[in-house]
Amino acid sequence: MKKNKLQVKNLHVEIENEKILEGVNLTIPRGETHILFGPNGCGKSTLLLTIMGYPKYKVTKGKIIFKGKNIVKMPLNERAKLGIGVMYQHPPAVKGVALKKMLNIISDNKLKKKDIDDLSLANYLDRDLNFGFSGGEMKKSEIIQLIHQNPELVLLDEPESGVDIENLKIIGNKAKHLMEKSLNYKIKNRTKMGLIITHTGYILDYIEADKAYVMVDGRISCHGNPHEIFDEIQTNGFKGCIECQKSE
Amino acid sequence: MSEERVNLSKEDKEKMLNVGIKTKNKKNTGSYILVDDDIVEVDLNLEGVELMPIKMAIEKYDWVEEYMWKLVDPEKDKYTKMAYEDDEPKGYFIRVKKGHKVTFPLQACFYIKATRKEQVVHNILIAEEDSELHIINGCASGNYVKEGYHIGITETFLKKGSFLSYTMIHDWAPGVIVRPRSAIEVGENAHYMSNYVSLKEVKSTETSPVVYINGKDGKARLNSILFAPEKTDLFVGGKIQLNAEGARGDIISRTVTNGGDITAPVELEATVEEVSGFMECNGLILEKEGRIYSSPSLNSNKQNVELAHEASVGKIGDEEIEYLMSRGISEEQARSLIVHGFLDLKIKGLPEFLQNQIDTAVNQSIKGM
Ligand SMILES: Nc1ncnc2c1ncn2[C@@H]1O[C@H](COP(=O)(O)OP(=O)(O)OP(=O)(O)O)[C@@H](O)[C@H]1O
Ligand SMILES: [Mg+2]
């Protein structure tokens, strides 16, 4: 079980010959959830999508090790089968594929009715996946898919952006559950790993995170206690983190 | 007219089933099956409906001939000429009598068994006032048929307040050439709907039904669902002419090519004021490429009309495929899910049985993609 962790080692990623990530290192041990902060455009989503395996994100150097395997060359669907799942910042709409059909396929026909009801998604099941969904509905569609997929490594890209206060509570709690962070999971029994991108920090009210990183210009510039780092960003912006990077 | 005279093999029957036709029908239905030139089944158990070979209808009613060649010009092309010159017309006559509403579909089937067969038929359909009828017309041939022609003239008349749906599912063999020539007249407050489904390899199909809405508030809707694998040439056009106030025309097509060639010229024409219509033509080009030539056109010299269209041709977006894959779905399955969804046209007002037939045909063709 010791192998059951995510390691990103000296990861360099290019999109269309443009360098986006330049040597990212991080490790998420089994049972831990980490937070990723950073200014717009620094490469946070790129990191998540590269871990997931999107082919347009070219890994030019470095390794992604999950469950003891370097998965850099593994196709998307195999990574999903291995236990990686993303809640997207900007999911595409898929016309002609109903949400319900999708949930049935990814869960082997085991619809989770309670979760669907909790998220008030019953009326959306017959609609085309994300098609014409509002911002908040899109997030709910994403989290419900992830719940059905039930990945071991849960990657959330701004789960709370565009979500109203009531839905934030529901989505926050679902995410907590998904990541085995609710109280009924004893720390030693936790197996899930998580990486969450957030700007607002609201998600920290629901999920007790173990560590946070700040990414600046495609590199991790500092790490530490999630609340401390968030407070620092709140008061001084990302300036402090940039300084921190220089001094390292 | 028994099945013994013409031997239908298991494969023949399966092919018929693919296009929604069951031989030896249960009661409460009507069916007409023509194999090459032989009528193997005419069977009717529906009150208010007449179904018979066209030849018999001409003998029975002296007015039937007046309906023949009323909407289709025999001089139109060499195929109509061929049908016109055929002195022993095959094909069916179907009439639903005034006020009768029949929701269980009537089935008709044209089947080609012999190679080098030229099958020529002329059909007359009449929906009398305030009647309702649904017809499923399956056209198929044995896969072993290397060469063959199917030429079909169909003239349809909808009287005041009637509703007729005509669902046509094609499953010809690779060597077959298909030339249907049909025209429809829609009367006051009547409603015509056609569903044209062709999802299998066929050498060449060329059809372009014309609907004349001649009665006030008449409505017509032409749906087509087309899939062209390699070596398939589909020309499926259609036109609705809006000739009376309040007339409404809709043309919807979903076309997918995987190496084949699809031409879909469709047209709405307004000849009077106060009419409306809409066309929606969406095409999808899969890996083996091929070609889609979609040309919706609006034609009007009147001011007070409301005509619009929407058209698109494209390929499946990588983004959608990758998104589905990131949920653990293989690339192949992701593609077929999207194509299936694209062709999965849910048709309002169509009896469930017919919708199921269309769905089954779509499912099958996707499986073999
Ligand atoms: N497909 C693409 N083509 C070109 N550039 C891209 C593409 N995807 C991302 N980029 C660029 O890569 C950089 C990093 O983008 P990324 O989406 O990872 O940022 P982010 O940190 O998630 O930002 P935000 O907080 O705004 O979501 C940006 O400059 C972006 O414009
Ligand atoms: Mg982002």
PDB file of N, CA, C and O in Angstrom, chain A residues 52 54-55 76-77 80-81 84 86 88 91-94 96-97 101-102 105-106 129-130 142 145-146 149, chain B residues 254 280 282 310 318-331 333-334 337-338 340-342 344:
ATOM      1  N   MET A  52      -4.112  13.791 -15.769  1.00  0.00           N
ATOM      2  CA  MET A  52      -5.213  12.991 -16.311  1.00  0.00           C
ATOM      3  C   MET A  52      -4.827  12.339 -17.635  1.00  0.00           C
ATOM      4  O   MET A  52      -5.304  11.264 -17.957  1.00  0.00           O
ATOM      5  N   TYR A  54      -4.301  14.276 -20.935  1.00  0.00           N
ATOM      6  CA  TYR A  54      -4.725  14.915 -22.183  1.00  0.00           C
ATOM      7  C   TYR A  54      -3.557  15.019 -23.155  1.00  0.00           C
ATOM      8  O   TYR A  54      -2.525  15.607 -22.826  1.00  0.00           O
ATOM      9  N   PRO A  55      -3.713  14.445 -24.336  1.00  0.00           N
ATOM     10  CA  PRO A  55      -2.571  14.354 -25.251  1.00  0.00           C
ATOM     11  C   PRO A  55      -2.015  15.695 -25.732  1.00  0.00           C
ATOM     12  O   PRO A  55      -0.845  15.763 -26.107  1.00  0.00           O
ATOM     13  N   LEU A  76      -5.613   8.352 -21.703  1.00  0.00           N
ATOM     14  CA  LEU A  76      -6.628   8.870 -20.781  1.00  0.00           C
ATOM     15  C   LEU A  76      -7.497   7.806 -20.117  1.00  0.00           C
ATOM     16  O   LEU A  76      -7.640   7.784 -18.894  1.00  0.00           O
ATOM     17  N   ASN A  77      -8.118   6.978 -20.950  1.00  0.00           N
ATOM     18  CA  ASN A  77      -9.110   6.062 -20.382  1.00  0.00           C
ATOM     19  C   ASN A  77      -8.461   5.024 -19.477  1.00  0.00           C
ATOM     20  O   ASN A  77      -9.067   4.585 -18.505  1.00  0.00           O
ATOM     21  N   ALA A  80      -7.942   6.654 -16.191  1.00  0.00           N
ATOM     22  CA  ALA A  80      -9.205   6.691 -15.461  1.00  0.00           C
ATOM     23  C   ALA A  80      -9.455   5.335 -14.806  1.00  0.00           C
ATOM     24  O   ALA A  80      -9.845   5.258 -13.641  1.00  0.00           O
ATOM     25  N   LYS A  81      -9.185   4.276 -15.567  1.00  0.00           N
ATOM     26  CA  LYS A  81      -9.394   2.930 -15.020  1.00  0.00           C
ATOM     27  C   LYS A  81      -8.453   2.644 -13.854  1.00  0.00           C
ATOM     28  O   LYS A  81      -8.787   1.915 -12.928  1.00  0.00           O
ATOM     29  N   ILE A  84      -7.830   7.581 -11.632  1.00  0.00           N
ATOM     30  CA  ILE A  84      -7.683   9.036 -11.623  1.00  0.00           C
ATOM     31  C   ILE A  84      -8.947   9.676 -12.188  1.00  0.00           C
ATOM     32  O   ILE A  84      -9.499   9.204 -13.180  1.00  0.00           O
ATOM     33  N   VAL A  86     -11.088  13.656 -12.802  1.00  0.00           N
ATOM     34  CA  VAL A  86     -11.043  15.118 -12.720  1.00  0.00           C
ATOM     35  C   VAL A  86     -12.443  15.721 -12.675  1.00  0.00           C
ATOM     36  O   VAL A  86     -13.343  15.285 -13.387  1.00  0.00           O
ATOM     37  N   TYR A  88     -13.801  19.048 -13.869  1.00  0.00           N
ATOM     38  CA  TYR A  88     -13.217  20.055 -14.743  1.00  0.00           C
ATOM     39  C   TYR A  88     -13.640  21.485 -14.428  1.00  0.00           C
ATOM     40  O   TYR A  88     -14.759  21.736 -13.984  1.00  0.00           O
ATOM     41  N   PRO A  91     -15.810  21.970 -18.444  1.00  0.00           N
ATOM     42  CA  PRO A  91     -16.104  20.720 -19.161  1.00  0.00           C
ATOM     43  C   PRO A  91     -16.818  21.025 -20.480  1.00  0.00           C
ATOM     44  O   PRO A  91     -17.559  21.997 -20.567  1.00  0.00           O
ATOM     45  N   PRO A  92     -16.590  20.210 -21.504  1.00  0.00           N
ATOM     46  CA  PRO A  92     -17.314  20.423 -22.758  1.00  0.00           C
ATOM     47  C   PRO A  92     -18.734  19.860 -22.658  1.00  0.00           C
ATOM     48  O   PRO A  92     -19.004  19.032 -21.790  1.00  0.00           O
ATOM     49  N   ALA A  93     -19.619  20.336 -23.529  1.00  0.00           N
ATOM     50  CA  ALA A  93     -20.952  19.737 -23.624  1.00  0.00           C
ATOM     51  C   ALA A  93     -20.867  18.594 -24.623  1.00  0.00           C
ATOM     52  O   ALA A  93     -20.123  18.668 -25.584  1.00  0.00           O
ATOM     53  N   VAL A  94     -21.589  17.523 -24.349  1.00  0.00           N
ATOM     54  CA  VAL A  94     -21.597  16.403 -25.274  1.00  0.00           C
ATOM     55  C   VAL A  94     -23.031  16.164 -25.725  1.00  0.00           C
ATOM     56  O   VAL A  94     -23.843  15.621 -24.983  1.00  0.00           O
ATOM     57  N   GLY A  96     -26.186  14.616 -27.428  1.00  0.00           N
ATOM     58  CA  GLY A  96     -26.602  13.263 -27.778  1.00  0.00           C
ATOM     59  C   GLY A  96     -26.264  12.214 -26.730  1.00  0.00           C
ATOM     60  O   GLY A  96     -26.670  11.075 -26.855  1.00  0.00           O
ATOM     61  N   VAL A  97     -25.503  12.612 -25.703  1.00  0.00           N
ATOM     62  CA  VAL A  97     -25.221  11.664 -24.619  1.00  0.00           C
ATOM     63  C   VAL A  97     -25.851  12.214 -23.342  1.00  0.00           C
ATOM     64  O   VAL A  97     -25.416  13.231 -22.814  1.00  0.00           O
ATOM     65  N   LYS A 101     -27.201   8.392 -19.042  1.00  0.00           N
ATOM     66  CA  LYS A 101     -26.482   7.365 -19.794  1.00  0.00           C
ATOM     67  C   LYS A 101     -25.019   7.336 -19.360  1.00  0.00           C
ATOM     68  O   LYS A 101     -24.439   6.283 -19.110  1.00  0.00           O
ATOM     69  N   MET A 102     -24.462   8.533 -19.247  1.00  0.00           N
ATOM     70  CA  MET A 102     -23.070   8.668 -18.848  1.00  0.00           C
ATOM     71  C   MET A 102     -22.853   8.055 -17.460  1.00  0.00           C
ATOM     72  O   MET A 102     -21.912   7.294 -17.238  1.00  0.00           O
ATOM     73  N   ILE A 105     -22.964   4.345 -17.590  1.00  0.00           N
ATOM     74  CA  ILE A 105     -21.773   3.737 -18.187  1.00  0.00           C
ATOM     75  C   ILE A 105     -20.603   3.749 -17.212  1.00  0.00           C
ATOM     76  O   ILE A 105     -19.940   2.745 -17.012  1.00  0.00           O
ATOM     77  N   ILE A 106     -20.393   4.901 -16.562  1.00  0.00           N
ATOM     78  CA  ILE A 106     -19.201   4.954 -15.720  1.00  0.00           C
ATOM     79  C   ILE A 106     -19.362   4.205 -14.395  1.00  0.00           C
ATOM     80  O   ILE A 106     -18.384   3.879 -13.757  1.00  0.00           O
ATOM     81  N   LEU A 129     -25.395  15.799 -21.808  1.00  0.00           N
ATOM     82  CA  LEU A 129     -24.330  16.092 -20.869  1.00  0.00           C
ATOM     83  C   LEU A 129     -23.815  17.536 -20.995  1.00  0.00           C
ATOM     84  O   LEU A 129     -23.265  17.908 -22.028  1.00  0.00           O
ATOM     85  N   ASN A 130     -24.036  18.306 -19.941  1.00  0.00           N
ATOM     86  CA  ASN A 130     -23.555  19.697 -19.848  1.00  0.00           C
ATOM     87  C   ASN A 130     -24.128  20.650 -20.901  1.00  0.00           C
ATOM     88  O   ASN A 130     -23.748  21.816 -20.942  1.00  0.00           O
ATOM     89  N   GLU A 142     -20.478  17.675 -12.929  1.00  0.00           N
ATOM     90  CA  GLU A 142     -19.116  17.172 -12.786  1.00  0.00           C
ATOM     91  C   GLU A 142     -18.943  16.347 -11.518  1.00  0.00           C
ATOM     92  O   GLU A 142     -18.368  15.259 -11.552  1.00  0.00           O
ATOM     93  N   GLN A 145     -20.688  12.977 -11.703  1.00  0.00           N
ATOM     94  CA  GLN A 145     -19.949  12.012 -12.530  1.00  0.00           C
ATOM     95  C   GLN A 145     -18.770  11.436 -11.752  1.00  0.00           C
ATOM     96  O   GLN A 145     -18.508  10.236 -11.784  1.00  0.00           O
ATOM     97  N   LEU A 146     -18.095  12.324 -11.032  1.00  0.00           N
ATOM     98  CA  LEU A 146     -16.938  11.885 -10.260  1.00  0.00           C
ATOM     99  C   LEU A 146     -17.351  10.919  -9.147  1.00  0.00           C
ATOM    100  O   LEU A 146     -16.650   9.946  -8.863  1.00  0.00           O
ATOM    101  N   GLN A 149     -17.824   7.694 -10.705  1.00  0.00           N
ATOM    102  CA  GLN A 149     -16.537   7.144 -11.134  1.00  0.00           C
ATOM    103  C   GLN A 149     -15.741   6.654  -9.924  1.00  0.00           C
ATOM    104  O   GLN A 149     -15.022   5.685  -9.995  1.00  0.00           O
TER     105      GLN A 149
ATOM    106  N   ARG B 254     -30.231  14.413 -40.362  1.00  0.00           N
ATOM    107  CA  ARG B 254     -29.018  14.076 -39.622  1.00  0.00           C
ATOM    108  C   ARG B 254     -28.236  13.133 -40.512  1.00  0.00           C
ATOM    109  O   ARG B 254     -28.718  12.067 -40.857  1.00  0.00           O
ATOM    110  N   GLU B 280     -33.388  22.042 -40.599  1.00  0.00           N
ATOM    111  CA  GLU B 280     -32.228  21.831 -39.739  1.00  0.00           C
ATOM    112  C   GLU B 280     -31.433  20.679 -40.322  1.00  0.00           C
ATOM    113  O   GLU B 280     -31.910  19.560 -40.381  1.00  0.00           O
ATOM    114  N   ASN B 282     -27.856  18.737 -40.051  1.00  0.00           N
ATOM    115  CA  ASN B 282     -26.588  18.578 -39.352  1.00  0.00           C
ATOM    116  C   ASN B 282     -25.842  17.370 -39.884  1.00  0.00           C
ATOM    117  O   ASN B 282     -26.404  16.295 -40.011  1.00  0.00           O
ATOM    118  N   GLU B 310     -30.937  26.099 -40.461  1.00  0.00           N
ATOM    119  CA  GLU B 310     -29.761  25.966 -39.626  1.00  0.00           C
ATOM    120  C   GLU B 310     -28.997  24.772 -40.184  1.00  0.00           C
ATOM    121  O   GLU B 310     -29.589  23.737 -40.430  1.00  0.00           O
ATOM    122  N   ASP B 318     -12.370  16.500 -30.685  1.00  0.00           N
ATOM    123  CA  ASP B 318     -11.451  15.749 -29.827  1.00  0.00           C
ATOM    124  C   ASP B 318     -11.784  15.974 -28.363  1.00  0.00           C
ATOM    125  O   ASP B 318     -11.674  15.087 -27.533  1.00  0.00           O
ATOM    126  N   GLU B 319     -12.190  17.208 -28.076  1.00  0.00           N
ATOM    127  CA  GLU B 319     -12.440  17.574 -26.695  1.00  0.00           C
ATOM    128  C   GLU B 319     -13.520  16.691 -26.074  1.00  0.00           C
ATOM    129  O   GLU B 319     -13.399  16.250 -24.927  1.00  0.00           O
ATOM    130  N   GLU B 320     -14.572  16.429 -26.863  1.00  0.00           N
ATOM    131  CA  GLU B 320     -15.658  15.589 -26.344  1.00  0.00           C
ATOM    132  C   GLU B 320     -15.205  14.146 -26.164  1.00  0.00           C
ATOM    133  O   GLU B 320     -15.516  13.508 -25.161  1.00  0.00           O
ATOM    134  N   ILE B 321     -14.472  13.643 -27.158  1.00  0.00           N
ATOM    135  CA  ILE B 321     -13.963  12.271 -27.070  1.00  0.00           C
ATOM    136  C   ILE B 321     -13.072  12.127 -25.837  1.00  0.00           C
ATOM    137  O   ILE B 321     -13.205  11.201 -25.052  1.00  0.00           O
ATOM    138  N   GLU B 322     -12.158  13.090 -25.664  1.00  0.00           N
ATOM    139  CA  GLU B 322     -11.211  12.992 -24.553  1.00  0.00           C
ATOM    140  C   GLU B 322     -11.921  13.106 -23.206  1.00  0.00           C
ATOM    141  O   GLU B 322     -11.560  12.430 -22.237  1.00  0.00           O
ATOM    142  N   TYR B 323     -12.933  13.933 -23.185  1.00  0.00           N
ATOM    143  CA  TYR B 323     -13.704  14.086 -21.950  1.00  0.00           C
ATOM    144  C   TYR B 323     -14.342  12.748 -21.557  1.00  0.00           C
ATOM    145  O   TYR B 323     -14.223  12.305 -20.409  1.00  0.00           O
ATOM    146  N   LEU B 324     -14.971  12.083 -22.520  1.00  0.00           N
ATOM    147  CA  LEU B 324     -15.580  10.786 -22.225  1.00  0.00           C
ATOM    148  C   LEU B 324     -14.508   9.765 -21.844  1.00  0.00           C
ATOM    149  O   LEU B 324     -14.697   8.972 -20.924  1.00  0.00           O
ATOM    150  N   MET B 325     -13.383   9.818 -22.551  1.00  0.00           N
ATOM    151  CA  MET B 325     -12.305   8.875 -22.237  1.00  0.00           C
ATOM    152  C   MET B 325     -11.790   9.071 -20.818  1.00  0.00           C
ATOM    153  O   MET B 325     -11.439   8.116 -20.134  1.00  0.00           O
ATOM    154  N   SER B 326     -11.766  10.320 -20.369  1.00  0.00           N
ATOM    155  CA  SER B 326     -11.237  10.581 -19.030  1.00  0.00           C
ATOM    156  C   SER B 326     -12.171  10.056 -17.943  1.00  0.00           C
ATOM    157  O   SER B 326     -11.862  10.098 -16.763  1.00  0.00           O
ATOM    158  N   ARG B 327     -13.347   9.548 -18.365  1.00  0.00           N
ATOM    159  CA  ARG B 327     -14.226   8.885 -17.393  1.00  0.00           C
ATOM    160  C   ARG B 327     -14.119   7.365 -17.536  1.00  0.00           C
ATOM    161  O   ARG B 327     -14.990   6.626 -17.094  1.00  0.00           O
ATOM    162  N   GLY B 328     -13.100   6.933 -18.277  1.00  0.00           N
ATOM    163  CA  GLY B 328     -12.846   5.500 -18.361  1.00  0.00           C
ATOM    164  C   GLY B 328     -13.456   4.816 -19.572  1.00  0.00           C
ATOM    165  O   GLY B 328     -13.466   3.593 -19.664  1.00  0.00           O
ATOM    166  N   ILE B 329     -13.954   5.599 -20.515  1.00  0.00           N
ATOM    167  CA  ILE B 329     -14.597   5.033 -21.700  1.00  0.00           C
ATOM    168  C   ILE B 329     -13.558   4.940 -22.825  1.00  0.00           C
ATOM    169  O   ILE B 329     -12.774   5.863 -23.020  1.00  0.00           O
ATOM    170  N   SER B 330     -13.566   3.828 -23.554  1.00  0.00           N
ATOM    171  CA  SER B 330     -12.571   3.686 -24.621  1.00  0.00           C
ATOM    172  C   SER B 330     -12.877   4.659 -25.754  1.00  0.00           C
ATOM    173  O   SER B 330     -14.002   5.127 -25.898  1.00  0.00           O
ATOM    174  N   GLU B 331     -11.861   4.934 -26.554  1.00  0.00           N
ATOM    175  CA  GLU B 331     -12.046   5.885 -27.641  1.00  0.00           C
ATOM    176  C   GLU B 331     -13.140   5.413 -28.595  1.00  0.00           C
ATOM    177  O   GLU B 331     -13.998   6.184 -29.025  1.00  0.00           O
ATOM    178  N   GLN B 333     -15.704   3.429 -28.001  1.00  0.00           N
ATOM    179  CA  GLN B 333     -17.042   3.554 -27.418  1.00  0.00           C
ATOM    180  C   GLN B 333     -17.470   5.019 -27.363  1.00  0.00           C
ATOM    181  O   GLN B 333     -18.636   5.345 -27.582  1.00  0.00           O
ATOM    182  N   ALA B 334     -16.513   5.888 -27.071  1.00  0.00           N
ATOM    183  CA  ALA B 334     -16.831   7.310 -27.002  1.00  0.00           C
ATOM    184  C   ALA B 334     -17.349   7.795 -28.353  1.00  0.00           C
ATOM    185  O   ALA B 334     -18.356   8.504 -28.438  1.00  0.00           O
ATOM    186  N   LEU B 337     -20.813   6.396 -29.022  1.00  0.00           N
ATOM    187  CA  LEU B 337     -21.808   7.086 -28.183  1.00  0.00           C
ATOM    188  C   LEU B 337     -22.236   8.406 -28.821  1.00  0.00           C
ATOM    189  O   LEU B 337     -23.417   8.744 -28.872  1.00  0.00           O
ATOM    190  N   ILE B 338     -21.237   9.131 -29.299  1.00  0.00           N
ATOM    191  CA  ILE B 338     -21.530  10.450 -29.863  1.00  0.00           C
ATOM    192  C   ILE B 338     -22.280  10.334 -31.190  1.00  0.00           C
ATOM    193  O   ILE B 338     -23.259  11.042 -31.424  1.00  0.00           O
ATOM    194  N   HIS B 340     -24.123   7.845 -32.120  1.00  0.00           N
ATOM    195  CA  HIS B 340     -25.450   7.357 -31.791  1.00  0.00           C
ATOM    196  C   HIS B 340     -26.351   8.505 -31.343  1.00  0.00           C
ATOM    197  O   HIS B 340     -27.475   8.648 -31.804  1.00  0.00           O
ATOM    198  N   GLY B 341     -25.812   9.325 -30.462  1.00  0.00           N
ATOM    199  CA  GLY B 341     -26.592  10.459 -29.972  1.00  0.00           C
ATOM    200  C   GLY B 341     -26.965  11.414 -31.095  1.00  0.00           C
ATOM    201  O   GLY B 341     -28.054  11.983 -31.122  1.00  0.00           O
ATOM    202  N   PHE B 342     -26.068  11.540 -32.040  1.00  0.00           N
ATOM    203  CA  PHE B 342     -26.305  12.443 -33.160  1.00  0.00           C
ATOM    204  C   PHE B 342     -27.443  11.945 -34.045  1.00  0.00           C
ATOM    205  O   PHE B 342     -28.281  12.711 -34.511  1.00  0.00           O
ATOM    206  N   ASP B 344     -29.781   9.913 -33.117  1.00  0.00           N
ATOM    207  CA  ASP B 344     -30.905   9.504 -32.293  1.00  0.00           C
ATOM    208  C   ASP B 344     -31.986  10.587 -32.292  1.00  0.00           C
ATOM    209  O   ASP B 344     -32.167  11.315 -31.336  1.00  0.00           O
TER     210      ASP B 344
END
